PDB file of C-alpha atoms in Angstrom:
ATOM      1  CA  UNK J   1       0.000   0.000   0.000  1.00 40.00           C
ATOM      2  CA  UNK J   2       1.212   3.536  -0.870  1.00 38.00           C
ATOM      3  CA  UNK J   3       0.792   6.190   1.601  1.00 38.00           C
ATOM      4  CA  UNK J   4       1.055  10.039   0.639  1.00 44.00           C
ATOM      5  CA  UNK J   5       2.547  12.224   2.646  1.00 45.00           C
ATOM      6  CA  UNK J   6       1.656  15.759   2.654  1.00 42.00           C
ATOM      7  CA  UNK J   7       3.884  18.423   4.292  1.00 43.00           C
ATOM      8  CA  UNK J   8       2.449  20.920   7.044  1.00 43.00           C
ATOM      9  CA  UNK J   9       3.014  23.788   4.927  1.00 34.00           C
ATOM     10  CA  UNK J  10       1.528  22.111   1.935  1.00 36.00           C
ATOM     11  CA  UNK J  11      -1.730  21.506   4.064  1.00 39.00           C
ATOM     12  CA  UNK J  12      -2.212  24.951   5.482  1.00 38.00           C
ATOM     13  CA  UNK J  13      -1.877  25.902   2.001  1.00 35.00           C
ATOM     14  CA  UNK J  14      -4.665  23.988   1.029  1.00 37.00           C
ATOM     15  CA  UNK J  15      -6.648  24.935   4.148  1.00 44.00           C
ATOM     16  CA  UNK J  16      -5.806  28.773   3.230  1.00 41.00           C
ATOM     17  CA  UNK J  17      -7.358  28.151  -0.300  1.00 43.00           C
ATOM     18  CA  UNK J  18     -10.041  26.359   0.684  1.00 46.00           C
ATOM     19  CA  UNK J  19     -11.171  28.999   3.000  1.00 51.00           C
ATOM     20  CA  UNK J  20     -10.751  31.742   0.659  1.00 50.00           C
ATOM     21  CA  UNK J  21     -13.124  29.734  -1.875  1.00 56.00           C
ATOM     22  CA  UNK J  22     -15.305  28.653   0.754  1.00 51.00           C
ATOM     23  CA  UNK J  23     -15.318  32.481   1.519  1.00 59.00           C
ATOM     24  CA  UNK J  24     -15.706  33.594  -2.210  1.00 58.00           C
ATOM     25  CA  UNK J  25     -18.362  31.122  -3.690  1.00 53.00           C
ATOM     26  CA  UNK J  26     -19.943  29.623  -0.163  1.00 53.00           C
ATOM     27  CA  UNK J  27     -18.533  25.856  -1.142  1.00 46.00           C
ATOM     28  CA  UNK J  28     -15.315  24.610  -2.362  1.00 55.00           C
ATOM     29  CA  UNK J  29     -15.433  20.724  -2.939  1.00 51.00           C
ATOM     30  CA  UNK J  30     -12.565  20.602  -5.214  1.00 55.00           C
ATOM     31  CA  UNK J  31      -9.006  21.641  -6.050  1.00 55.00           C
ATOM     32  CA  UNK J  32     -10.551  22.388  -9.809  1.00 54.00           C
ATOM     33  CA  UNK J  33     -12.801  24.624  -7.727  1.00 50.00           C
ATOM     34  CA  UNK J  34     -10.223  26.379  -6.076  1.00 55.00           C
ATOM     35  CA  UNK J  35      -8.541  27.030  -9.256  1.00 52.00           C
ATOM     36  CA  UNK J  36     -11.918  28.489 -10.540  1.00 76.00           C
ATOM     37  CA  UNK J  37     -12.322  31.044  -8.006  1.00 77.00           C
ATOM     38  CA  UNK J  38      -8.920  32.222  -8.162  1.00 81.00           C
ATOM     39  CA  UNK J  39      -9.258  32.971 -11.691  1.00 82.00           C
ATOM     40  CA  UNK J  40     -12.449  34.648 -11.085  1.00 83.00           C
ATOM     41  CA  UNK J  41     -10.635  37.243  -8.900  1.00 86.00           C
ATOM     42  CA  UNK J  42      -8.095  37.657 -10.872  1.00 92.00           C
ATOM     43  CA  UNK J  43     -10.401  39.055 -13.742  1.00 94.00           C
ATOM     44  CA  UNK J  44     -12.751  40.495 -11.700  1.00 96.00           C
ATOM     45  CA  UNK J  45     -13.246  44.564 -12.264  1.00 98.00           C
ATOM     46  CA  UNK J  46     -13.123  47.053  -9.848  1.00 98.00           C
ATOM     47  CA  UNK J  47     -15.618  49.420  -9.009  1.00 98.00           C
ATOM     48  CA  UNK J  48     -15.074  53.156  -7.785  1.00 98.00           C
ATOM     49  CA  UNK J  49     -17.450  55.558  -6.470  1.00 98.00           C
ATOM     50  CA  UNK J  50     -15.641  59.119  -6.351  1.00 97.00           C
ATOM     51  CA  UNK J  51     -17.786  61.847  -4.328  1.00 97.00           C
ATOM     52  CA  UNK J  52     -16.335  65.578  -4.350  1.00 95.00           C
ATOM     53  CA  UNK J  53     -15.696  66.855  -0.907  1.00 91.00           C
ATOM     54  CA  UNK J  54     -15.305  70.436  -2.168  1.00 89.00           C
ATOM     55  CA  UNK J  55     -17.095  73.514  -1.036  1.00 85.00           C
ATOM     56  CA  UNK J  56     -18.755  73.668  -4.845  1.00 86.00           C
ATOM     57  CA  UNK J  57     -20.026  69.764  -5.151  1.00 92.00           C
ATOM     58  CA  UNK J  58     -22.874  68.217  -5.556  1.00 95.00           C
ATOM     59  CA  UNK J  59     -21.833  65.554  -3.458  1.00 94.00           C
ATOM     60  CA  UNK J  60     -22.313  68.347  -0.849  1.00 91.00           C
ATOM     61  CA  UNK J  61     -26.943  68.838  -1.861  1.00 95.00           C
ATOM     62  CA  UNK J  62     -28.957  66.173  -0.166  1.00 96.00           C
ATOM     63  CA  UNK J  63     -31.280  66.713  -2.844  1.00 97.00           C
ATOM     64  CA  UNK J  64     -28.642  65.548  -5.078  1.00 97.00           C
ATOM     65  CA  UNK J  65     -27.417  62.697  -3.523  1.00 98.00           C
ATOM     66  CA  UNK J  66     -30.849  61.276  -2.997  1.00 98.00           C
ATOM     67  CA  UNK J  67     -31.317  61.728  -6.575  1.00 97.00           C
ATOM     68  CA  UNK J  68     -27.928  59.865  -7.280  1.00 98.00           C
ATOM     69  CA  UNK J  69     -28.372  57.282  -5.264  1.00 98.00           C
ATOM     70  CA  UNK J  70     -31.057  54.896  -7.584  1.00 98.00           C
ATOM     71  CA  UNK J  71     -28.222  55.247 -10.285  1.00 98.00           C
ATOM     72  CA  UNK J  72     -25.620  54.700  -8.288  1.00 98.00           C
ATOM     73  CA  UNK J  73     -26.989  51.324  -6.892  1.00 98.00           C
ATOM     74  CA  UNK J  74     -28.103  50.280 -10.122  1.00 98.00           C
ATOM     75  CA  UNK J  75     -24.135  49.926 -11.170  1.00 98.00           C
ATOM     76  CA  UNK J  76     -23.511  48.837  -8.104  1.00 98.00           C
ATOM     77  CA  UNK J  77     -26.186  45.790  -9.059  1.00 98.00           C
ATOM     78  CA  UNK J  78     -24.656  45.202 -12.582  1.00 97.00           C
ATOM     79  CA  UNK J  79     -21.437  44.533 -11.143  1.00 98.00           C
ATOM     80  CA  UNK J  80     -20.487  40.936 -10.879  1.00 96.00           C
ATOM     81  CA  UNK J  81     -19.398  38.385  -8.254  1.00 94.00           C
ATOM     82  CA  UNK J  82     -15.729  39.122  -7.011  1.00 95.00           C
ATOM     83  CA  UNK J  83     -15.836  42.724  -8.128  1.00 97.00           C
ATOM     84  CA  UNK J  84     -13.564  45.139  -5.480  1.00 98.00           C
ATOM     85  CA  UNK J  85     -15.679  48.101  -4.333  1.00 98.00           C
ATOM     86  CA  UNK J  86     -13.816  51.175  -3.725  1.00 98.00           C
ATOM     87  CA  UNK J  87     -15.144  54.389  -2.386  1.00 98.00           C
ATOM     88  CA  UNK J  88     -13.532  57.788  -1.099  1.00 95.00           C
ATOM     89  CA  UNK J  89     -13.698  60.909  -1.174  1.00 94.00           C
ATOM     90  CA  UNK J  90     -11.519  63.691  -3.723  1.00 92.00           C
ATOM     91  CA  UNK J  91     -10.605  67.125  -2.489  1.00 85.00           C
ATOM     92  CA  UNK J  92      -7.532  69.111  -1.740  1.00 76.00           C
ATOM     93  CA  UNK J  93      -5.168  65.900  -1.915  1.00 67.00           C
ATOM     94  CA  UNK J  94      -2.753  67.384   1.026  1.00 68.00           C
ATOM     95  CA  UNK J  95      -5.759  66.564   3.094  1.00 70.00           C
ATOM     96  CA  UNK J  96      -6.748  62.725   4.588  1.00 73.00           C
ATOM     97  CA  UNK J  97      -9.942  61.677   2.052  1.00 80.00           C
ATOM     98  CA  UNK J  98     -12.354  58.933   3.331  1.00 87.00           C
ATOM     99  CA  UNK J  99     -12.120  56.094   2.149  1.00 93.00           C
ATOM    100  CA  UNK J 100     -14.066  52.245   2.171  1.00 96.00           C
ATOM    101  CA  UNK J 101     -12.657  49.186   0.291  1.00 97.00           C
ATOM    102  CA  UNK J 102     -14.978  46.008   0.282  1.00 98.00           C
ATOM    103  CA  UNK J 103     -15.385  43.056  -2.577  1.00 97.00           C
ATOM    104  CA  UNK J 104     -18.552  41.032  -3.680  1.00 97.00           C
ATOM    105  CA  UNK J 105     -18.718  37.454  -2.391  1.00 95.00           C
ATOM    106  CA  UNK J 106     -21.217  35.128  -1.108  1.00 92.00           C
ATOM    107  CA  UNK J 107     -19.871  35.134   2.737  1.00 93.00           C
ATOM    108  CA  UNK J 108     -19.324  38.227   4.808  1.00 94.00           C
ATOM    109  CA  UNK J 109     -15.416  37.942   5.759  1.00 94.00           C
ATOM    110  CA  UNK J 110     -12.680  40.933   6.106  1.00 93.00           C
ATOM    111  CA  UNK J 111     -12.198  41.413   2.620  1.00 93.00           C
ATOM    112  CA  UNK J 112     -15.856  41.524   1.213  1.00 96.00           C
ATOM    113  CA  UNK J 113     -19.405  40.298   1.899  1.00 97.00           C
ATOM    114  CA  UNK J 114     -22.993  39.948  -0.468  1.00 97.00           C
ATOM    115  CA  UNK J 115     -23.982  42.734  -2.161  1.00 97.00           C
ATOM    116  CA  UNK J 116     -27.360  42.981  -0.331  1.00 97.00           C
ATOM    117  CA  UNK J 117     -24.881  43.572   2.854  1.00 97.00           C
ATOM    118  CA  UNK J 118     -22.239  46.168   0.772  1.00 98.00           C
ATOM    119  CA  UNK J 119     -25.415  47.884  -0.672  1.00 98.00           C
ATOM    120  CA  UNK J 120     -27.116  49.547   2.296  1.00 98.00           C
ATOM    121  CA  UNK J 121     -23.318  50.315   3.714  1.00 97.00           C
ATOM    122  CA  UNK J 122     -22.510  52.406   0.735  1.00 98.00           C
ATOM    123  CA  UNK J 123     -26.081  53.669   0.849  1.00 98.00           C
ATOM    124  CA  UNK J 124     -25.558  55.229   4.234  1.00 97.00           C
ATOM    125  CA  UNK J 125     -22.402  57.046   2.922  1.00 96.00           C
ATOM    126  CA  UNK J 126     -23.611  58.434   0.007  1.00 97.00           C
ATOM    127  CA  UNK J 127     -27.018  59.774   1.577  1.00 97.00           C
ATOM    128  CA  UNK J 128     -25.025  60.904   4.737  1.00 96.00           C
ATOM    129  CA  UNK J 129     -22.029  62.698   3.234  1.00 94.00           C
ATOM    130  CA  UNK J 130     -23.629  66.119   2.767  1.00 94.00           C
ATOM    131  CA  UNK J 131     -24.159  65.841   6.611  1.00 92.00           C
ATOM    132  CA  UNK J 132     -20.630  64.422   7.272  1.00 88.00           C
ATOM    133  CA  UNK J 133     -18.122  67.278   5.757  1.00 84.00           C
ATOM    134  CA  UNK J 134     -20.847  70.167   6.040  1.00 85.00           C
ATOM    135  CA  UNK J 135     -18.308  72.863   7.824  1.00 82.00           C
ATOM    136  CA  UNK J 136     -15.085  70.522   6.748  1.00 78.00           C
ATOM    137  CA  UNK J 137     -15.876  70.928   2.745  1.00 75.00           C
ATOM    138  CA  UNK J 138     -12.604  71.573   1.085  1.00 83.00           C
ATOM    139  CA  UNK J 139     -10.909  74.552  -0.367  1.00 83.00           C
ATOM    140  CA  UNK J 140      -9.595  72.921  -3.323  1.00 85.00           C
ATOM    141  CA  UNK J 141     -10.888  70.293  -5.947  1.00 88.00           C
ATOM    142  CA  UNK J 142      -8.184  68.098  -7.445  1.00 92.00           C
ATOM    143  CA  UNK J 143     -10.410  65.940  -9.168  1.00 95.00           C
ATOM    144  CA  UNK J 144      -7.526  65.115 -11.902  1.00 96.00           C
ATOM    145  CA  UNK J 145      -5.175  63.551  -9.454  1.00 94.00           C
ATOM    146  CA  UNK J 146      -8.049  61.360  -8.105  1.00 95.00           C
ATOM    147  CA  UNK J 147      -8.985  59.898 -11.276  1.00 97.00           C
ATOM    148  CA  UNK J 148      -4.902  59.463 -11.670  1.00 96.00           C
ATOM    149  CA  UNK J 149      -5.202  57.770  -8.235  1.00 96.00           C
ATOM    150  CA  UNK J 150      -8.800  55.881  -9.601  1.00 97.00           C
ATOM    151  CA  UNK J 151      -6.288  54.763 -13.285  1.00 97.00           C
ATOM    152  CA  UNK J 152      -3.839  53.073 -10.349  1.00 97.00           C
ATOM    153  CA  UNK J 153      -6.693  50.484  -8.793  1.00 96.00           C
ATOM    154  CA  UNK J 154      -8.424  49.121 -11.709  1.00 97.00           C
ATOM    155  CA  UNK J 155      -7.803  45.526 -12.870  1.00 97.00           C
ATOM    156  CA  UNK J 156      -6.709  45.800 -16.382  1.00 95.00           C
ATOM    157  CA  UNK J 157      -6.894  41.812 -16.602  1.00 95.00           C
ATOM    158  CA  UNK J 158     -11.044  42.142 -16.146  1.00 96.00           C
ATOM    159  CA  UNK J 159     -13.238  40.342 -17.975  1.00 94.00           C
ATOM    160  CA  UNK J 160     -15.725  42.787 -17.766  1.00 96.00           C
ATOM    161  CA  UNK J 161     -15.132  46.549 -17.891  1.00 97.00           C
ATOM    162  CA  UNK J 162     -14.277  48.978 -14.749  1.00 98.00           C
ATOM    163  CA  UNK J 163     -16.233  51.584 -13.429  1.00 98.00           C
ATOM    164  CA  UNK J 164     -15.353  54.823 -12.225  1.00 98.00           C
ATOM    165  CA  UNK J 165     -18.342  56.913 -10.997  1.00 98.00           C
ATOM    166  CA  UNK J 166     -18.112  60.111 -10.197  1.00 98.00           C
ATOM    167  CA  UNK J 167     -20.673  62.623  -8.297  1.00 98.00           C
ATOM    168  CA  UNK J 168     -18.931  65.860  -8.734  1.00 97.00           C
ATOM    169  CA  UNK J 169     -19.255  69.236 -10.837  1.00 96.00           C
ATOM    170  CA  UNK J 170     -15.968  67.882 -12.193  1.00 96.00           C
ATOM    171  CA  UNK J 171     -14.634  72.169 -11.629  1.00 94.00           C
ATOM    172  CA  UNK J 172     -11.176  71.545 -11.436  1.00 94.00           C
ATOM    173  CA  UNK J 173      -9.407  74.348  -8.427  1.00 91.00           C
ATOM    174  CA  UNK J 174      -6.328  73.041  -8.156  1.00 91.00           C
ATOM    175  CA  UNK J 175      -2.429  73.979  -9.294  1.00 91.00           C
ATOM    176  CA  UNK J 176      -3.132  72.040 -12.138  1.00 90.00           C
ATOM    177  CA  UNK J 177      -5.943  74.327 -13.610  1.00 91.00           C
ATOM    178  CA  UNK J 178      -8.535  76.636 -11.927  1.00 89.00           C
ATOM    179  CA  UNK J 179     -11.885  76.026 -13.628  1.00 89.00           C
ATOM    180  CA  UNK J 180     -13.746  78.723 -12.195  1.00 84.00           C
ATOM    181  CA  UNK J 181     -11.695  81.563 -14.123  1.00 79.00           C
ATOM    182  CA  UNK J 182     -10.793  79.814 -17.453  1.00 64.00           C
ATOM    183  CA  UNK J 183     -13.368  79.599 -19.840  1.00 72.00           C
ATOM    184  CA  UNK J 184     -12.787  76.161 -21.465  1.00 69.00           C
ATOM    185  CA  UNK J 185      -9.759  75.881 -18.784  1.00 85.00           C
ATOM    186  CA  UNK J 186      -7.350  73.735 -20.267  1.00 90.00           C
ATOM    187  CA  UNK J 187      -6.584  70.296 -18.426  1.00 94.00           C
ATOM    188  CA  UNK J 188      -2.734  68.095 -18.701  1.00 94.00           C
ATOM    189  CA  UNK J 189      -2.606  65.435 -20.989  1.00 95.00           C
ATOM    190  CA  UNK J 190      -3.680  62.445 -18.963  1.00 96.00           C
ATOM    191  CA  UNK J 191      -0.300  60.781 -18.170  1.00 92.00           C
ATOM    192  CA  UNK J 192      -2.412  57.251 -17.596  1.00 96.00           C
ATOM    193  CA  UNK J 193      -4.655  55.405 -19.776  1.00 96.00           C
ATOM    194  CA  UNK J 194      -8.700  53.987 -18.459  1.00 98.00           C
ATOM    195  CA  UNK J 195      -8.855  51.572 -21.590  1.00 96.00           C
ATOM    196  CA  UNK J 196     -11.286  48.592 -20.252  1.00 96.00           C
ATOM    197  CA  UNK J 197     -13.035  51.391 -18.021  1.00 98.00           C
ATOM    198  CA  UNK J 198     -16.134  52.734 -18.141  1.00 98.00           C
ATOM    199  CA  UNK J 199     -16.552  56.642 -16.836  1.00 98.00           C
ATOM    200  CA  UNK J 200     -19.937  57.981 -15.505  1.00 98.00           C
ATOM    201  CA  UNK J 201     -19.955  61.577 -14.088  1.00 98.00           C
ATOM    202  CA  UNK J 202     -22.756  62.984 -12.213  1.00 98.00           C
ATOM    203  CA  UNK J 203     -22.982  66.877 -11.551  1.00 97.00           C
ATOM    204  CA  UNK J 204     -21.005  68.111 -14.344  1.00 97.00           C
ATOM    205  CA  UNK J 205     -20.703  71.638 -14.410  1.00 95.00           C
ATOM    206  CA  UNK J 206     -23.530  72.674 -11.449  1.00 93.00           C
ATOM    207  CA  UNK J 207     -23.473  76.350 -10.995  1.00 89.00           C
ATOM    208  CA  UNK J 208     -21.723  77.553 -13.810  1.00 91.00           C
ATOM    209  CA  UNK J 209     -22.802  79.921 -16.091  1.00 90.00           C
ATOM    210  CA  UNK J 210     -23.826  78.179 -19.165  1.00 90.00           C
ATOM    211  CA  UNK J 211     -20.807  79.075 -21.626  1.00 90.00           C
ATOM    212  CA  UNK J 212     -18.352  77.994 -18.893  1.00 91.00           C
ATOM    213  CA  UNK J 213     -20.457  74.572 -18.309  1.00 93.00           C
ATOM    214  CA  UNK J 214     -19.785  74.529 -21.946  1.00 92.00           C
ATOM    215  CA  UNK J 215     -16.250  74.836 -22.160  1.00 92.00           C
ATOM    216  CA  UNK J 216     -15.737  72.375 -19.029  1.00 94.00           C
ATOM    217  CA  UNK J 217     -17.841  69.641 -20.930  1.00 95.00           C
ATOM    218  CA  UNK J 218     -15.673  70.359 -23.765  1.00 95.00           C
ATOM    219  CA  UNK J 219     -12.308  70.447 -21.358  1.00 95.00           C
ATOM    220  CA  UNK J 220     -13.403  66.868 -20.205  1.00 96.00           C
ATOM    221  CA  UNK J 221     -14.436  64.977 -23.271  1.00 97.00           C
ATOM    222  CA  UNK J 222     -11.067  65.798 -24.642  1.00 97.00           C
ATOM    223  CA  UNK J 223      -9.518  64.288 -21.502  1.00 97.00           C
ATOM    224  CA  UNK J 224     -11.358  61.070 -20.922  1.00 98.00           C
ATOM    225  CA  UNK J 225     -11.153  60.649 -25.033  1.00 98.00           C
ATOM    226  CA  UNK J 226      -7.165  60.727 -24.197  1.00 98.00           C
ATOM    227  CA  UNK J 227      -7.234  58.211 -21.038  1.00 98.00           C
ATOM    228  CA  UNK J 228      -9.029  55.355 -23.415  1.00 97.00           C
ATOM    229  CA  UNK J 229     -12.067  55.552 -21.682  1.00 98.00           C
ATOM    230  CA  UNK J 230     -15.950  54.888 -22.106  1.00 98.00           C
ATOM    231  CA  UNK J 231     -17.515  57.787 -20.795  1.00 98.00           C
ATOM    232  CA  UNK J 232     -20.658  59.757 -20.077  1.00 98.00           C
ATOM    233  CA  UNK J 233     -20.487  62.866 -18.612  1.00 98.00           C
ATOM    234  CA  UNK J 234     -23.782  64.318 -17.275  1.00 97.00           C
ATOM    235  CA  UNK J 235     -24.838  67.826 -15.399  1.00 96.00           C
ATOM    236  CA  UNK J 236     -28.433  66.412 -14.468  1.00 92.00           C
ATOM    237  CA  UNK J 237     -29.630  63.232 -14.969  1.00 88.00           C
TER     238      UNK J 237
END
């Protein structure tokens, strides 16, 4: 008779795997399995919800948000199993943004839980941020170095395209550009590309006079073109 041994580390190795699956899909009978789910993940897309923390966003109008929201979750419900959820907050970048990181799976662990779980968390964010930075809004808006930071998380091995979703009047006030005095202000060539992404903007150009929200949609479409992306850019909705 032949008997197999199997070293310690090769067991907790199998033990580690089989928890993550067990995690990821809520069974795991087989190595094949296994093998499955970690090629799931590794294609999986990642999702990003951007709100605007500055003084001028839209993020910062319970009305809006509340409007948002149905949208919002509706992406959020397209998305499929294994996605990573990211959400956080864009201002003046010298200052700490919030932040939440979270991925779709059938069992709650530390790394993600069901989407009927994730939904209501992000729902409380969303609804509650014009409450949570009301007197901390920030000065600046340096909304092109958080879609630089957005470029730097997405999976570019997906099988399915990335989202980045963005409620924000996309009025760039940083040293980069200052949106609020430059008619059509002009905006870097992206030094990243969002090929495999898809871009949805909520709030574009809120408050501006209408030849300014003009120019900005104008500034923008030239810059997502540039990144790769699929976008949508959208002042009401």
């Amino acid at each position: 008779m032949t008997v197999n041994k199997t070293s310690p580390m090769r067991r907790h190795t199998i033990r580690a795997v089989g928890a993550a699956c067990l995690a990821f899909t809520g069974f795991c009978a087989t190595p094949t399995l296994a093998a499955t789910t970690a090629d799931l993940l590794a294609t999986a897309p990642v999702f990003q919800l951007i709100l605007d923390n500055s003084g001028s966003s839209p993020a910062t109008d319970a009305g809006f948000v509340t409007s948002a929201w149905p949208i919002v979750e509706g992406w959020l419900r397209k998305m499929p199993l294994g996605t990573v959820i990211i959400v956080n907050s864009v201002g003046d970048a010298s200052l700490t943004p919030m932040t939440m990181r979270t991925r779709i799976q059938q069992r709650q662990t530390a790394e993600g839980a069901p989407l009927d779980q994730i939904i209501p968390a992000i729902k409380n964010i969303v609804l509650g941020f014009p409450k949570r930075i009301q007197g901390a809004a920030h000065g600046q808006t340096h909304m092109v170095g958080g879609i630089f930071d957005a470029s730097r998380n997405i999976n570019k091995s997906a099988s399915t395209k990335n989202v980045i979703l963005l409620l924000s009047d996309l009025i760039e006030f940083s040293p980069i550009a200052n949106c609020y005095k430059e008619k059509g202000c002009t905006l870097p060539k992206p030094k990243f590309n969002l090929e495999g992404t898809e871009v949805l903007a909520l709030g574009v150009g809120r408050g501006l006079p209408s030849d300014r929200e003009m120019a900005l949609f104008g500034s923008w479409e030239q810059f997502f073109t540039q990144t790769g992306a699929t976008f949508e850019l959208k002042k009401t909705f």
